[in-house]
Coordinates of C-alpha atoms in Angstrom, one line a residue:
E1 CA 112.8 -23.6 -43.7
M2 CA 111.8 -20.0 -44.0
L3 CA 114.3 -17.4 -42.8
L4 CA 113.1 -14.0 -41.9
R5 CA 116.0 -11.7 -41.4
V6 CA 115.3 -8.6 -39.4
V7 CA 118.0 -6.0 -39.6
V8 CA 116.5 -3.2 -37.7
R9 CA 118.2 -2.3 -34.4
R10 CA 115.2 -3.2 -32.3
T11 CA 112.0 -5.1 -33.1
A12 CA 108.9 -6.2 -31.1
L13 CA 107.2 -9.5 -30.8
D14 CA 104.0 -8.5 -32.6
E15 CA 106.0 -7.8 -35.8
V16 CA 107.4 -11.3 -36.0
V17 CA 105.3 -13.7 -34.0
S18 CA 103.1 -14.6 -37.0
S19 CA 106.2 -15.6 -38.9
I20 CA 107.5 -18.3 -36.5
S21 CA 105.9 -21.6 -37.1
K22 CA 107.3 -25.2 -37.4
D23 CA 110.8 -25.4 -39.1
D24 CA 110.8 -21.6 -39.5
R25 CA 113.5 -19.3 -38.2
V26 CA 113.5 -15.6 -37.5
L27 CA 116.9 -13.8 -37.3
V28 CA 117.2 -10.6 -35.4
E29 CA 120.5 -9.0 -36.1
G30 CA 120.1 -6.4 -33.3
D31 CA 118.0 -6.2 -30.1
F32 CA 114.7 -8.0 -29.5
I33 CA 112.1 -6.3 -27.2
M34 CA 108.9 -8.1 -26.4
G35 CA 106.3 -5.7 -25.2
N36 CA 102.8 -7.1 -26.2
N37 CA 99.9 -6.5 -23.9
T38 CA 98.3 -9.7 -24.8
T39 CA 99.3 -13.4 -24.0
S40 CA 101.5 -15.4 -26.5
S41 CA 100.3 -18.7 -25.0
G42 CA 99.7 -21.2 -27.9
K43 CA 101.4 -19.0 -30.5
L44 CA 105.1 -19.6 -29.9
T45 CA 105.2 -23.3 -30.0
N46 CA 107.7 -24.1 -32.7
G47 CA 110.6 -22.6 -34.7
V48 CA 113.7 -20.7 -33.9
L49 CA 114.1 -17.0 -32.8
E50 CA 117.8 -16.2 -33.2
V51 CA 118.9 -13.0 -31.7
K52 CA 122.4 -11.4 -32.0
G53 CA 121.8 -8.4 -29.6
N54 CA 119.9 -8.2 -26.3
V55 CA 116.6 -9.7 -25.4
T56 CA 114.1 -7.9 -23.2
Q57 CA 110.6 -8.9 -22.0
K58 CA 108.5 -6.0 -20.7
T59 CA 105.0 -6.3 -19.2
Y60 CA 102.4 -4.0 -20.5
G61 CA 99.4 -5.5 -18.6
N62 CA 100.2 -9.2 -19.4
Q63 CA 102.8 -11.3 -17.7
S64 CA 102.5 -14.0 -20.2
N65 CA 103.3 -12.1 -23.4
F66 CA 106.4 -14.1 -23.9
L67 CA 105.2 -17.6 -23.0
T68 CA 106.8 -20.2 -25.2
T69 CA 106.2 -23.9 -25.4
G70 CA 106.9 -27.1 -27.2
G71 CA 109.7 -26.9 -29.8
F72 CA 110.2 -23.2 -29.7
K73 CA 113.9 -22.2 -29.3
L74 CA 115.6 -18.9 -28.4
L75 CA 119.1 -18.9 -29.9
L76 CA 121.6 -16.4 -28.6
S77 CA 124.3 -16.1 -31.2
G78 CA 125.8 -12.8 -30.7
E79 CA 129.6 -12.0 -31.3
E80 CA 129.7 -9.6 -28.4
G81 CA 128.2 -9.7 -24.9
Q82 CA 124.4 -10.2 -24.8
S83 CA 121.9 -9.7 -22.0
V84 CA 118.5 -11.3 -21.4
N85 CA 116.2 -9.3 -19.1
F86 CA 112.7 -10.6 -18.3
A87 CA 110.3 -8.4 -16.2
N88 CA 108.2 -11.5 -15.4
T89 CA 109.3 -15.2 -15.7
S90 CA 108.2 -18.5 -14.2
T91 CA 106.9 -21.8 -15.2
S92 CA 103.3 -20.2 -15.4
V93 CA 104.0 -16.9 -17.0
S94 CA 106.7 -15.7 -19.6
R95 CA 109.3 -18.3 -20.2
I96 CA 111.5 -19.9 -22.8
A97 CA 110.8 -23.5 -23.9
N98 CA 114.2 -24.2 -25.1
L99 CA 117.4 -22.0 -24.9
E100 CA 120.6 -22.4 -26.7
I101 CA 123.7 -20.2 -26.5
T102 CA 126.3 -20.1 -29.2
N103 CA 127.7 -16.7 -28.2
E104 CA 131.5 -17.5 -27.7
S105 CA 132.5 -14.0 -26.8
V106 CA 134.6 -13.2 -23.6
A107 CA 131.6 -11.3 -22.1
G108 CA 129.2 -14.1 -22.9
V109 CA 125.5 -13.9 -21.9
T110 CA 124.2 -12.2 -18.8
I111 CA 120.8 -13.1 -17.4
G112 CA 119.2 -10.2 -15.6
E113 CA 118.3 -10.0 -11.8
N114 CA 114.8 -11.4 -12.4
D115 CA 116.3 -14.5 -13.8
L116 CA 115.0 -16.6 -16.8
C117 CA 112.9 -19.6 -16.7
V118 CA 113.6 -22.5 -19.1
T119 CA 111.2 -25.5 -19.3
G120 CA 112.6 -27.7 -22.1
T121 CA 116.2 -28.0 -22.9
L122 CA 119.1 -25.8 -21.7
T123 CA 122.2 -25.7 -23.9
D124 CA 125.1 -23.4 -23.4
N125 CA 127.8 -25.3 -25.6
G126 CA 130.4 -24.5 -22.9
N127 CA 130.0 -20.7 -23.4
K128 CA 130.2 -18.1 -20.6
V129 CA 126.8 -17.4 -18.8
S130 CA 126.2 -15.3 -15.7
G131 CA 123.1 -14.8 -13.7
Y132 CA 120.5 -17.4 -12.9
V133 CA 118.3 -19.7 -15.0
I134 CA 115.2 -21.0 -13.3
V135 CA 115.2 -24.7 -14.3
G136 CA 111.7 -26.0 -14.9
P137 CA 110.4 -29.4 -13.7
S138 CA 110.8 -31.0 -17.0
C139 CA 113.9 -29.1 -18.1
T140 CA 117.0 -31.1 -19.3
I141 CA 120.5 -29.7 -19.3
T142 CA 122.3 -30.7 -22.6
D143 CA 125.4 -32.9 -22.1
N144 CA 124.8 -32.6 -18.3
K145 CA 126.9 -29.5 -18.2
Y146 CA 126.1 -25.8 -17.7
E147 CA 128.5 -23.0 -17.1
G148 CA 126.2 -20.6 -15.3
N149 CA 124.0 -20.6 -12.2
I150 CA 120.8 -22.6 -11.9
C151 CA 117.9 -22.3 -9.5
Y152 CA 115.0 -24.7 -8.7
V153 CA 111.8 -23.2 -7.5
N154 CA 109.5 -26.2 -8.1
S155 CA 109.3 -29.7 -6.7
V156 CA 111.4 -31.8 -9.1
T157 CA 113.3 -35.0 -9.4
V158 CA 116.6 -34.6 -11.5
N159 CA 117.3 -37.7 -13.4
Q160 CA 120.7 -36.7 -14.8
P161 CA 124.2 -36.1 -13.4
L162 CA 125.2 -32.4 -13.3
E163 CA 128.3 -30.4 -13.8
I164 CA 127.4 -26.8 -12.9
G165 CA 130.1 -24.1 -13.5
G166 CA 128.4 -21.6 -11.2
D167 CA 126.0 -21.8 -8.2
I168 CA 123.0 -24.0 -7.4
L169 CA 120.1 -22.5 -5.6
I170 CA 117.2 -24.6 -4.2
G171 CA 114.6 -22.0 -3.7
N172 CA 111.3 -23.7 -2.9
Y173 CA 109.9 -27.1 -2.4
T174 CA 111.8 -30.4 -2.4
V175 CA 114.4 -31.2 -5.2
T176 CA 115.8 -34.7 -5.5
F177 CA 119.1 -35.5 -7.3
N178 CA 119.3 -39.1 -8.3
Y179 CA 122.9 -38.8 -9.8
D180 CA 126.2 -37.3 -8.9
V181 CA 126.3 -33.5 -8.9
N182 CA 129.5 -31.3 -9.2
V183 CA 129.1 -27.6 -8.3
A184 CA 132.0 -25.2 -9.2
G185 CA 130.4 -22.4 -7.0
N186 CA 128.1 -22.5 -4.0
L187 CA 125.3 -24.8 -3.1
D188 CA 122.5 -22.7 -1.4
L189 CA 119.5 -24.4 0.2
K190 CA 116.4 -22.5 1.1
D191 CA 114.3 -25.7 1.1
T192 CA 114.9 -29.4 0.9
L193 CA 117.6 -31.3 -1.1
E194 CA 117.3 -35.1 -1.2
F195 CA 120.5 -36.4 -2.5
K196 CA 120.4 -40.0 -3.8
G197 CA 123.5 -40.1 -6.1
T198 CA 126.9 -41.1 -4.9
N199 CA 128.9 -38.0 -4.6
L200 CA 127.8 -34.4 -4.0
N201 CA 130.8 -32.2 -4.7
V202 CA 130.8 -28.5 -3.9
A203 CA 133.9 -26.5 -4.8
G204 CA 132.5 -23.4 -3.0
N205 CA 130.4 -23.1 0.1
L206 CA 127.4 -25.1 1.3
N207 CA 124.8 -22.7 2.7
L208 CA 121.5 -23.7 4.4
N209 CA 119.0 -20.9 5.3
Y210 CA 115.7 -22.6 6.3
G211 CA 117.2 -25.4 4.1
Y212 CA 117.6 -29.2 4.7
L213 CA 120.0 -31.6 3.1
Y214 CA 119.3 -35.4 3.4
L215 CA 122.3 -37.4 2.4
N216 CA 120.7 -40.8 2.5
G217 CA 123.8 -42.7 3.1
K218 CA 125.7 -40.8 0.3
T219 CA 128.8 -38.5 0.5
A220 CA 129.0 -34.8 0.3
N221 CA 132.4 -33.1 -0.3
V222 CA 132.7 -29.4 0.5
A223 CA 135.8 -27.5 -0.4
G224 CA 134.6 -24.3 1.3
N225 CA 132.5 -23.7 4.4
V226 CA 129.3 -25.2 5.7
S227 CA 126.9 -22.8 7.1
V228 CA 123.5 -23.9 8.6
T229 CA 121.0 -21.2 9.6
R230 CA 117.6 -22.4 10.7
G231 CA 118.0 -25.8 8.9
G232 CA 119.8 -29.0 9.1
I233 CA 121.8 -31.8 7.6
R234 CA 120.7 -35.4 8.0
L235 CA 123.4 -37.9 7.1
Y236 CA 121.3 -41.1 7.4
G237 CA 124.5 -43.1 7.4
G238 CA 126.1 -40.9 4.8
K239 CA 129.4 -38.7 5.2
L240 CA 130.0 -35.0 5.0
Y241 CA 133.6 -33.7 4.4
C242 CA 134.3 -30.2 4.8
E243 CA 137.7 -28.5 4.1
G244 CA 136.6 -25.1 5.6
N245 CA 134.7 -24.0 8.7
V246 CA 131.4 -25.4 9.9
N247 CA 129.0 -22.9 11.5
L248 CA 125.6 -23.8 13.1
N249 CA 123.6 -20.8 13.8
A250 CA 120.2 -20.7 15.6
Y251 CA 117.7 -17.9 15.8
Y252 CA 115.0 -17.6 18.3
D253 CA 113.0 -20.8 18.2
Y254 CA 114.8 -22.0 15.1
S255 CA 117.5 -24.8 15.6
S256 CA 120.2 -25.8 13.3
Y257 CA 121.8 -29.3 13.3
I258 CA 123.9 -31.9 11.6

């Protein structure tokens, strides 16, 4: 393993990209700013980029300037709060193949308002995370647990049970959960969720806005409120238990139903 230690307060991708290859590691002891104006597609495919400060992706004419694939890992190991801010991120532009968080600080890691797309493995080791991670179609959550918020914006079938410490957002397309899901926050549906596990447990609220929940004979337990706005819940022989209020809202020609 080759270790390149970068001790400057800030560094740019073009200074270290050529140093990261299979089994290599680049350690940035300060902030990391990616601002290339060319794509990194096919370059960041292996190795570890470990950052103890903040990570920023800026777009200077190319939205794929921090596009990582394969075995590449971003390791966030700071001892104080860290932030990750991407100007552009999705499964088709800048994204992180594998993300691991070992930052054990009280502040933890904060993902910026544009979210962060992860396509390989997502590992937080039980550490605090705030903000949303976009979970790619092939992404696996290590140990089936994640403390932050996750978002699905692609059609995907999830073949693992999940324990999510924050919220789950179904943003676009149909998402299928084949195993049990426990959500400590809210479950927000803006598209379709096919649930095929046994129990869907939501400690917060279940919100449907243009969203649909198909229970397929299974059980959903909601500790908070259920709100349906321009969408619906089909039980198909399943059961929905709600400890809070149930609100069905209709607008113009859009109906809401259970």
